Coordinates of C-alpha atoms in Angstrom, one line a residue:
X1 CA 110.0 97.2 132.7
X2 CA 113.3 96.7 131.1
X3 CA 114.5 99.2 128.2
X4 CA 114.9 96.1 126.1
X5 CA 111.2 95.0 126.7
X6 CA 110.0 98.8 126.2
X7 CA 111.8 98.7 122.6
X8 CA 110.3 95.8 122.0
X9 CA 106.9 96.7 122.6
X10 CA 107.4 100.0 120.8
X11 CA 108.5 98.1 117.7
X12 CA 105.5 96.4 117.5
X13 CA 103.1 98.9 118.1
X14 CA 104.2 100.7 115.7
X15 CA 104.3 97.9 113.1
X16 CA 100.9 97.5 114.6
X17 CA 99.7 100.7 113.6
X18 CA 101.3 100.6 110.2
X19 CA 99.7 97.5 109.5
X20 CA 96.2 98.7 110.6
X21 CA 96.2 101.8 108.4
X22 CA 97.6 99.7 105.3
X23 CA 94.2 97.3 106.0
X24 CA 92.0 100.3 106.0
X25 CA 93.2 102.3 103.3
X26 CA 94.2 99.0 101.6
X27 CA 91.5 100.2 98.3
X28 CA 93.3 103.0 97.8
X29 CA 96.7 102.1 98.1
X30 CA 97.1 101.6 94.4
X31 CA 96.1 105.4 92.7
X32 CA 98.4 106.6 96.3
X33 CA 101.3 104.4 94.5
X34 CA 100.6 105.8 90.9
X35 CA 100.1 109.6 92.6
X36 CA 103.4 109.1 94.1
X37 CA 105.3 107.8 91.1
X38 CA 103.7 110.8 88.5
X39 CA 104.8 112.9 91.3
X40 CA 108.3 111.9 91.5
X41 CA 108.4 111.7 87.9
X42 CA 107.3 114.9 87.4
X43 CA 108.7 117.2 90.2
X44 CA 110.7 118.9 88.4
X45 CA 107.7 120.4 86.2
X46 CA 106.5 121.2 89.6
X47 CA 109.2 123.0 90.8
X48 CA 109.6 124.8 87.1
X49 CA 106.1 126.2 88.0
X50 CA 106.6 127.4 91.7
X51 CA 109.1 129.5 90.1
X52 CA 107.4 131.1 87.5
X53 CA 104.5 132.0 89.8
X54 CA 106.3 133.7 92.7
X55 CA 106.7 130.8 94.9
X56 CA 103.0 130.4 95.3
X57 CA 103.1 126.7 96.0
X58 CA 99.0 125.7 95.5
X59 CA 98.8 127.6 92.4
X60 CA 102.1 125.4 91.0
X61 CA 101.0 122.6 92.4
X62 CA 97.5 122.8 90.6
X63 CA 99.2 123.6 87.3
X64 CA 101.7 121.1 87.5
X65 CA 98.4 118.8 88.2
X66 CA 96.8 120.1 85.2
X67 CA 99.9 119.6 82.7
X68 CA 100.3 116.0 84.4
X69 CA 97.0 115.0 83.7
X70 CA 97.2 116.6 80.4
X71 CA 99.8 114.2 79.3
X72 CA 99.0 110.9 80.7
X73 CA 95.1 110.9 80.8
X74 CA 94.4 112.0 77.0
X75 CA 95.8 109.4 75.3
X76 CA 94.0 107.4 77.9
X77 CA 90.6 109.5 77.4
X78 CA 91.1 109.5 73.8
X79 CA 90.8 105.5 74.0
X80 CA 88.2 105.5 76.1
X81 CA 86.3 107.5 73.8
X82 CA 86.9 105.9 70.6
X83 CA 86.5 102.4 72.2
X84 CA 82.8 104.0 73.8
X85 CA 82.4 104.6 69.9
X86 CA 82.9 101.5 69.2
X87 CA 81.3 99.5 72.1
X88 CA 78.1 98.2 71.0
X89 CA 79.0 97.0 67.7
X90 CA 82.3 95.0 69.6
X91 CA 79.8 94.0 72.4
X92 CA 77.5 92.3 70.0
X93 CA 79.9 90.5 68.0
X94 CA 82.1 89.2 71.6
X95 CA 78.1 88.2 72.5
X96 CA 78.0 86.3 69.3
X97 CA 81.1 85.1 68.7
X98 CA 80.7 83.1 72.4
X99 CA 77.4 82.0 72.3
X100 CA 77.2 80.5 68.2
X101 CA 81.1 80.5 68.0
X102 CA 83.0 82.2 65.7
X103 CA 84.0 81.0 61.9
X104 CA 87.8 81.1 61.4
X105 CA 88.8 83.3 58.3
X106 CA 89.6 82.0 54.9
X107 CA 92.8 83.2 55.3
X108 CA 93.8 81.3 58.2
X109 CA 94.1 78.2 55.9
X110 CA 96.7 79.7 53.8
X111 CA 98.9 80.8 56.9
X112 CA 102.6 78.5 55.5
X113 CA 103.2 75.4 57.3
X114 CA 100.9 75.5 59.9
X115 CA 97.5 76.9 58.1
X116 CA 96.0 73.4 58.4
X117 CA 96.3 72.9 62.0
X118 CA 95.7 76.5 63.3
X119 CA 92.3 75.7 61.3
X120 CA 91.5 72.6 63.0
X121 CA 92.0 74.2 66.5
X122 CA 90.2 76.9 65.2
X123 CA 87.0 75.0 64.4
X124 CA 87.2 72.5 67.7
X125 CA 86.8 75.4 70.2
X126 CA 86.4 79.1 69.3
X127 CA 84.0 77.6 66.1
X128 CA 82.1 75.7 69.0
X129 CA 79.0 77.3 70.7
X130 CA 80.4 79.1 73.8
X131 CA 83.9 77.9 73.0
X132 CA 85.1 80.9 73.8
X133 CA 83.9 80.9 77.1
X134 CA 85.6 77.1 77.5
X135 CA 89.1 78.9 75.8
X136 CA 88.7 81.7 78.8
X137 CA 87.4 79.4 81.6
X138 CA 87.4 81.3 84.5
X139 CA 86.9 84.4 83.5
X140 CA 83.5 86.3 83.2
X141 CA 83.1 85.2 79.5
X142 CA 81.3 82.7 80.3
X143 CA 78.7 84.9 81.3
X144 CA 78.2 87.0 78.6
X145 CA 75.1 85.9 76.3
X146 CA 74.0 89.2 75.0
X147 CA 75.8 92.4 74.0
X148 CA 73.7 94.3 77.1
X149 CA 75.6 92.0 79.3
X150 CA 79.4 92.6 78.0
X151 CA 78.5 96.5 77.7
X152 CA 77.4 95.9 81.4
X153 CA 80.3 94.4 82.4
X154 CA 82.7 96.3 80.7
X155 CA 81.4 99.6 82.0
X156 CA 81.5 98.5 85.3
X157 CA 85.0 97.9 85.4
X158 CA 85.9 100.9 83.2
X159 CA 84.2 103.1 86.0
X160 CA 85.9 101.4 88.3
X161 CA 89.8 102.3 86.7
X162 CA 88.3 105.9 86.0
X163 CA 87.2 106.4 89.8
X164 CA 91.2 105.4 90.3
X165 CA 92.6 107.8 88.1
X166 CA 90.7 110.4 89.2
X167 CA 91.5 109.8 92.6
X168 CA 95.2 109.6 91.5
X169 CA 94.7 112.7 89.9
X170 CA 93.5 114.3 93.2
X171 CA 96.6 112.7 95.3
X172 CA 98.7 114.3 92.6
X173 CA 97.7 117.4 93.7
X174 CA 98.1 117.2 97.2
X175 CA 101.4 115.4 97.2
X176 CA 102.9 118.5 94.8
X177 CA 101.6 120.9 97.8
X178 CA 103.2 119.2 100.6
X179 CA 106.0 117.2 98.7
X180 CA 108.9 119.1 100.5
X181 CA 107.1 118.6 104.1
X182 CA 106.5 114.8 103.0
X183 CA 109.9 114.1 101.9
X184 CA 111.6 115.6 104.8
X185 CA 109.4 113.4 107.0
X186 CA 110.5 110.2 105.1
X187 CA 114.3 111.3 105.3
X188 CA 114.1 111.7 108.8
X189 CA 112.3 108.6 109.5
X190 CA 114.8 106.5 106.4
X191 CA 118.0 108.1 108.5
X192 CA 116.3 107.1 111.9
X193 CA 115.6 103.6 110.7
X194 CA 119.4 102.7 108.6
X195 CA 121.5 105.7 109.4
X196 CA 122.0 109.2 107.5
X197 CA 124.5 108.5 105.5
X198 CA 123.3 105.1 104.0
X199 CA 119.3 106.6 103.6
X200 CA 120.8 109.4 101.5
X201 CA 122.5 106.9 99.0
X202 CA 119.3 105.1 98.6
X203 CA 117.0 107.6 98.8
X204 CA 119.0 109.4 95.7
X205 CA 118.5 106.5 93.5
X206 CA 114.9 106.2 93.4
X207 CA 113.7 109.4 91.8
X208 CA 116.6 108.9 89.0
X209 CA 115.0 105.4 88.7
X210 CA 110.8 106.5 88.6
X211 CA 111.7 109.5 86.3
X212 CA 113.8 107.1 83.2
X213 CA 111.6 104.7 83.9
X214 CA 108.8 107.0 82.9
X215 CA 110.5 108.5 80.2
X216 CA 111.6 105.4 78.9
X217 CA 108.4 103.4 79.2
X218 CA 105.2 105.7 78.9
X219 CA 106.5 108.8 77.1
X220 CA 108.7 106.4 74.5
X221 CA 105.7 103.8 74.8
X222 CA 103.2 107.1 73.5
X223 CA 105.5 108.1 70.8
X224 CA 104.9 104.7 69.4
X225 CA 101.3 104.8 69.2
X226 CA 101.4 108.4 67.8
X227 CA 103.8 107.0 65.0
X228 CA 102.1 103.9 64.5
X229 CA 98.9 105.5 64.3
X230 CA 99.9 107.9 61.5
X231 CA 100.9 104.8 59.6
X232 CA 97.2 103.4 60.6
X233 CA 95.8 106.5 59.4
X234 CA 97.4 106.1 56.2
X235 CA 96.8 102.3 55.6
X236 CA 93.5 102.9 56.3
X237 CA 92.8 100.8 59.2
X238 CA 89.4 100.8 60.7
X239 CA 88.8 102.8 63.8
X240 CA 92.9 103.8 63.6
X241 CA 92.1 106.4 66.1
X242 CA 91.4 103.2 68.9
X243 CA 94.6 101.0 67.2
X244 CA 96.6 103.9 68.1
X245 CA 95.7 104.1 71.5
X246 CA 95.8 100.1 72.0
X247 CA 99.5 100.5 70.5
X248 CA 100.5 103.3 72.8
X249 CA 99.5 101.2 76.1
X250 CA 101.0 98.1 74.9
X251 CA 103.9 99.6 73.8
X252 CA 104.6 101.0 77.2
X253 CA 104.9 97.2 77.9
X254 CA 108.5 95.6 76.1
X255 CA 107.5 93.5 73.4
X256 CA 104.2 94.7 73.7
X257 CA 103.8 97.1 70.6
X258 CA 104.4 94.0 68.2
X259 CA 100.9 92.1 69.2
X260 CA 99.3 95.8 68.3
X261 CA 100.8 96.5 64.8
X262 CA 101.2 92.4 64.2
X263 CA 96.9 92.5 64.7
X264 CA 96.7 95.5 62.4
X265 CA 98.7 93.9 60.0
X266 CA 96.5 90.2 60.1
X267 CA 93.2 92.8 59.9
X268 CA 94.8 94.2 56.8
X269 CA 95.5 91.2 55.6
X270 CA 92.3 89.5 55.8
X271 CA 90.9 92.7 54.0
X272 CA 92.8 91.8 51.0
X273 CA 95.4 95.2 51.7
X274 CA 98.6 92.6 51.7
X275 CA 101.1 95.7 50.6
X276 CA 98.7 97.9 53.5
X277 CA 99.8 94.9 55.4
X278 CA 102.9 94.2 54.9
X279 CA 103.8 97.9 54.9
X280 CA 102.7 98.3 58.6
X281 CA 104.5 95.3 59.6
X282 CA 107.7 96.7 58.3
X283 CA 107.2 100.4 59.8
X284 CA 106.1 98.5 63.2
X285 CA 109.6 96.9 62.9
X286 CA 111.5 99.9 62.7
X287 CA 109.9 101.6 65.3
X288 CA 110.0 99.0 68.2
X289 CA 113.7 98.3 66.2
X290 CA 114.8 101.9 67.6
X291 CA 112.7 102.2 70.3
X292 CA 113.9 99.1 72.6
X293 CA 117.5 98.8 71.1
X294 CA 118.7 102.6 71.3
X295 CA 116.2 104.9 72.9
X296 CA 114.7 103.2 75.9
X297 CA 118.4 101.3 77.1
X298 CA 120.1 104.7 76.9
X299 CA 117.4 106.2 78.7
X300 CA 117.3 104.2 81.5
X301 CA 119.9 102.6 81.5
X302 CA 122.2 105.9 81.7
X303 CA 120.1 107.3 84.0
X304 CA 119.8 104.5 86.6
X305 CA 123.2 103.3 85.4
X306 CA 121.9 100.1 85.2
X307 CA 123.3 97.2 82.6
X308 CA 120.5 96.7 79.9
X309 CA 119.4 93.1 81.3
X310 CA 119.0 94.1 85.0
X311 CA 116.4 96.8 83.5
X312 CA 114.5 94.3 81.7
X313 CA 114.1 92.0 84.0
X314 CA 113.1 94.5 86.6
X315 CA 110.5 95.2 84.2
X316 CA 109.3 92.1 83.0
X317 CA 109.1 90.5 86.7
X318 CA 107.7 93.9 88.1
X319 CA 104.7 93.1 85.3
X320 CA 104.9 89.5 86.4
X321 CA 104.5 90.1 89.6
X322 CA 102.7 93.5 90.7
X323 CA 100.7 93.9 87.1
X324 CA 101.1 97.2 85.4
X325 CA 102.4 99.4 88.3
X326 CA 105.4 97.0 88.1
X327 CA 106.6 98.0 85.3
X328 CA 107.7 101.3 87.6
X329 CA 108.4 99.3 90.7
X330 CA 110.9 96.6 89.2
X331 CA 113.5 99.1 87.9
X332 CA 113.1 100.7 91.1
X333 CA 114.1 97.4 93.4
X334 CA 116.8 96.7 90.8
X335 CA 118.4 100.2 91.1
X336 CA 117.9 99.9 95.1
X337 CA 119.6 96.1 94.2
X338 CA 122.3 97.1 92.3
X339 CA 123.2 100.0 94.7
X340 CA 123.1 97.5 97.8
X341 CA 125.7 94.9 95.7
X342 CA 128.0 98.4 95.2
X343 CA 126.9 99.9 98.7
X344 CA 130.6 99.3 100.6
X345 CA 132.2 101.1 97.1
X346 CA 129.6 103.9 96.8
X347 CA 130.1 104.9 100.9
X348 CA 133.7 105.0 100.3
X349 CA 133.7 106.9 97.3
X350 CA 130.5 108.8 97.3
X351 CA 130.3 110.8 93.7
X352 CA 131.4 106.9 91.9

């Protein structure tokens, strides 16, 4: 057999075998992803912690674990347990609302210049029996006639995300413990593949890229709930515990913290509490005003050196694309983009 041929056939095993293991471990590829991207995000906590214990790596690694989760699930289990509190009460009225249809407002006929029409619409499906269920066709509202049934459902799927997390969790750990045999493996294998010199100008960018991305996103996208849930708090909104956390998740997502605070605001309003109202509309403003105009494009943006709209778009088509782990994976494949348009200049002058 010719050299050529035995390259050949090496290639594709190997591609072979990489495709097999992605089909069998294909369930748990996603809570690997989000292990690996808290993990880049947070090494150096990690490495913070193998110091102050003596260099005993499994005892860091199982802190850093702990502080990790500490941080990113809370919020989450805070949500979950409010919106548990909540559940039946929500479950009967989705029931409800989709089986005898659901009565617009009195104040959606005073909405200006379009109060009329938003009414009509209104009335002609979601006042309709199951007319939700005809708004969402498709989905599995359609099958919910009784509050048992969306409790049902919605616990399934909620066990489902936590099995995730907690398996993420878990990965966390182990990737901490053998992160420095693990990345050497990938270096060797990145400068086998495309060459030392050009593996170590990508392989620089990406951690700089996860680590503002999750400052930027999650940790700025928290501080808006926190805020906007003291202002909740204050206004008095129902459950403000559960708005928070709603706000915080959506915020994470650009333009996302504006349908939280803009819902509070409509619940205010149809409470009669127009200067509650209006009061969390404006503070909602000025957050998300500060947030995604100075903090977030200065902290990514510096960070990745990356111009503001590359970042967005990164983000909004990761979303578009890969669902909520894109909003960590686009800014990653612009910075990799944007360092392949500069690649000739950055290999000829290596510290530009």
């Amino acid at each position: 057999m010719k050299e050529n041929q035995r390259d050949a056939l090496s290639a594709c095993f190997s591609l072979a075998l990489v495709l097999a293991t992605l089909f069998v471990t294909q369930r748990f590829l996603l809570p690997l992803l989000w292990a690996a991207i808290l993990c880049i995000a947070t090494w150096p906590l990690y490495r913070r912690m193998v110091s102050v214990t003596g260099g005993r790596e499994v005892i860091a690694a199982l802190l850093a674990t702990v502080v990790a989760a500490l941080v990113f699930v809370t919020p989450l289990a805070l949500g979950v347990a409010q919106a548990a509190h909540q559940a039946p009460a929500l479950a009967q009225f989705i029931a409800s609302a989709n089986t005898d249809g659901l009565a617009p407002p009195d104040w959606v006929a005073r909405i200006p210049f379009a109060g009329a029409e938003i009414q009509e619409w209104w009335l002609a499906t979601l006042g309709q029996p199951h007319g939700l269920a005809h708004l969402l066709h498709g989905s599995s509202v359609a099958h919910l006639q009784s509050a048992s049934e969306v409790l049902k459902r919605t616990g399934a799927g909620l066990l489902h995300r936590l099995i995730d997390v907690g398996f993420a969790i878990l990965c966390l750990f182990f990737f901490y413990k053998d992160g420095n045999a693990l990345q050497r493996q990938v270096n060797a294998i990145g400068a086998h593949l495309i060459g030392e010199v050009r593996w170590t100008l990508y392989a620089l960018k990406v951690p700089v890229a996860v680590r503002a991305t999750v400052n930027g996103l999650v940790l700025v996208g928290l501080a808006e709930g926190v805020l906007l849930g003291i202002g909740y708090q204050l206004a008095g909104v129902p459950s403000a515990v559960l708005w928070a956390a709603a706000t915080g998740v959506l915020a994470i997502i650009p333009f996302g913290a504006p349908l939280a605070f803009g819902a509070v605001a409509l619940l205010l309003l149809a409470k009669g509490a127009t200067v509650a109202a209006i009061a969390i509309a404006a503070w909602g403003a000025v957050i998300l005003f500060v947030a995604d105009h100075a903090v977030r494009p200065a902290m990514i943006g510096n960070a990745t050196k990356l111009p503001f709209l590359a970042v967005l778009i990164g983000i909004l088509g990761g979303v578009e694309t890969l669902g909520l782990i894109g909003l960590f994976v686009g800014p990653v494949v612009m910075t990799l983009f944007v360092t392949l348009w500069h690649e000739e200049r950055h290999l000829r002058h290596p510290l530009s």
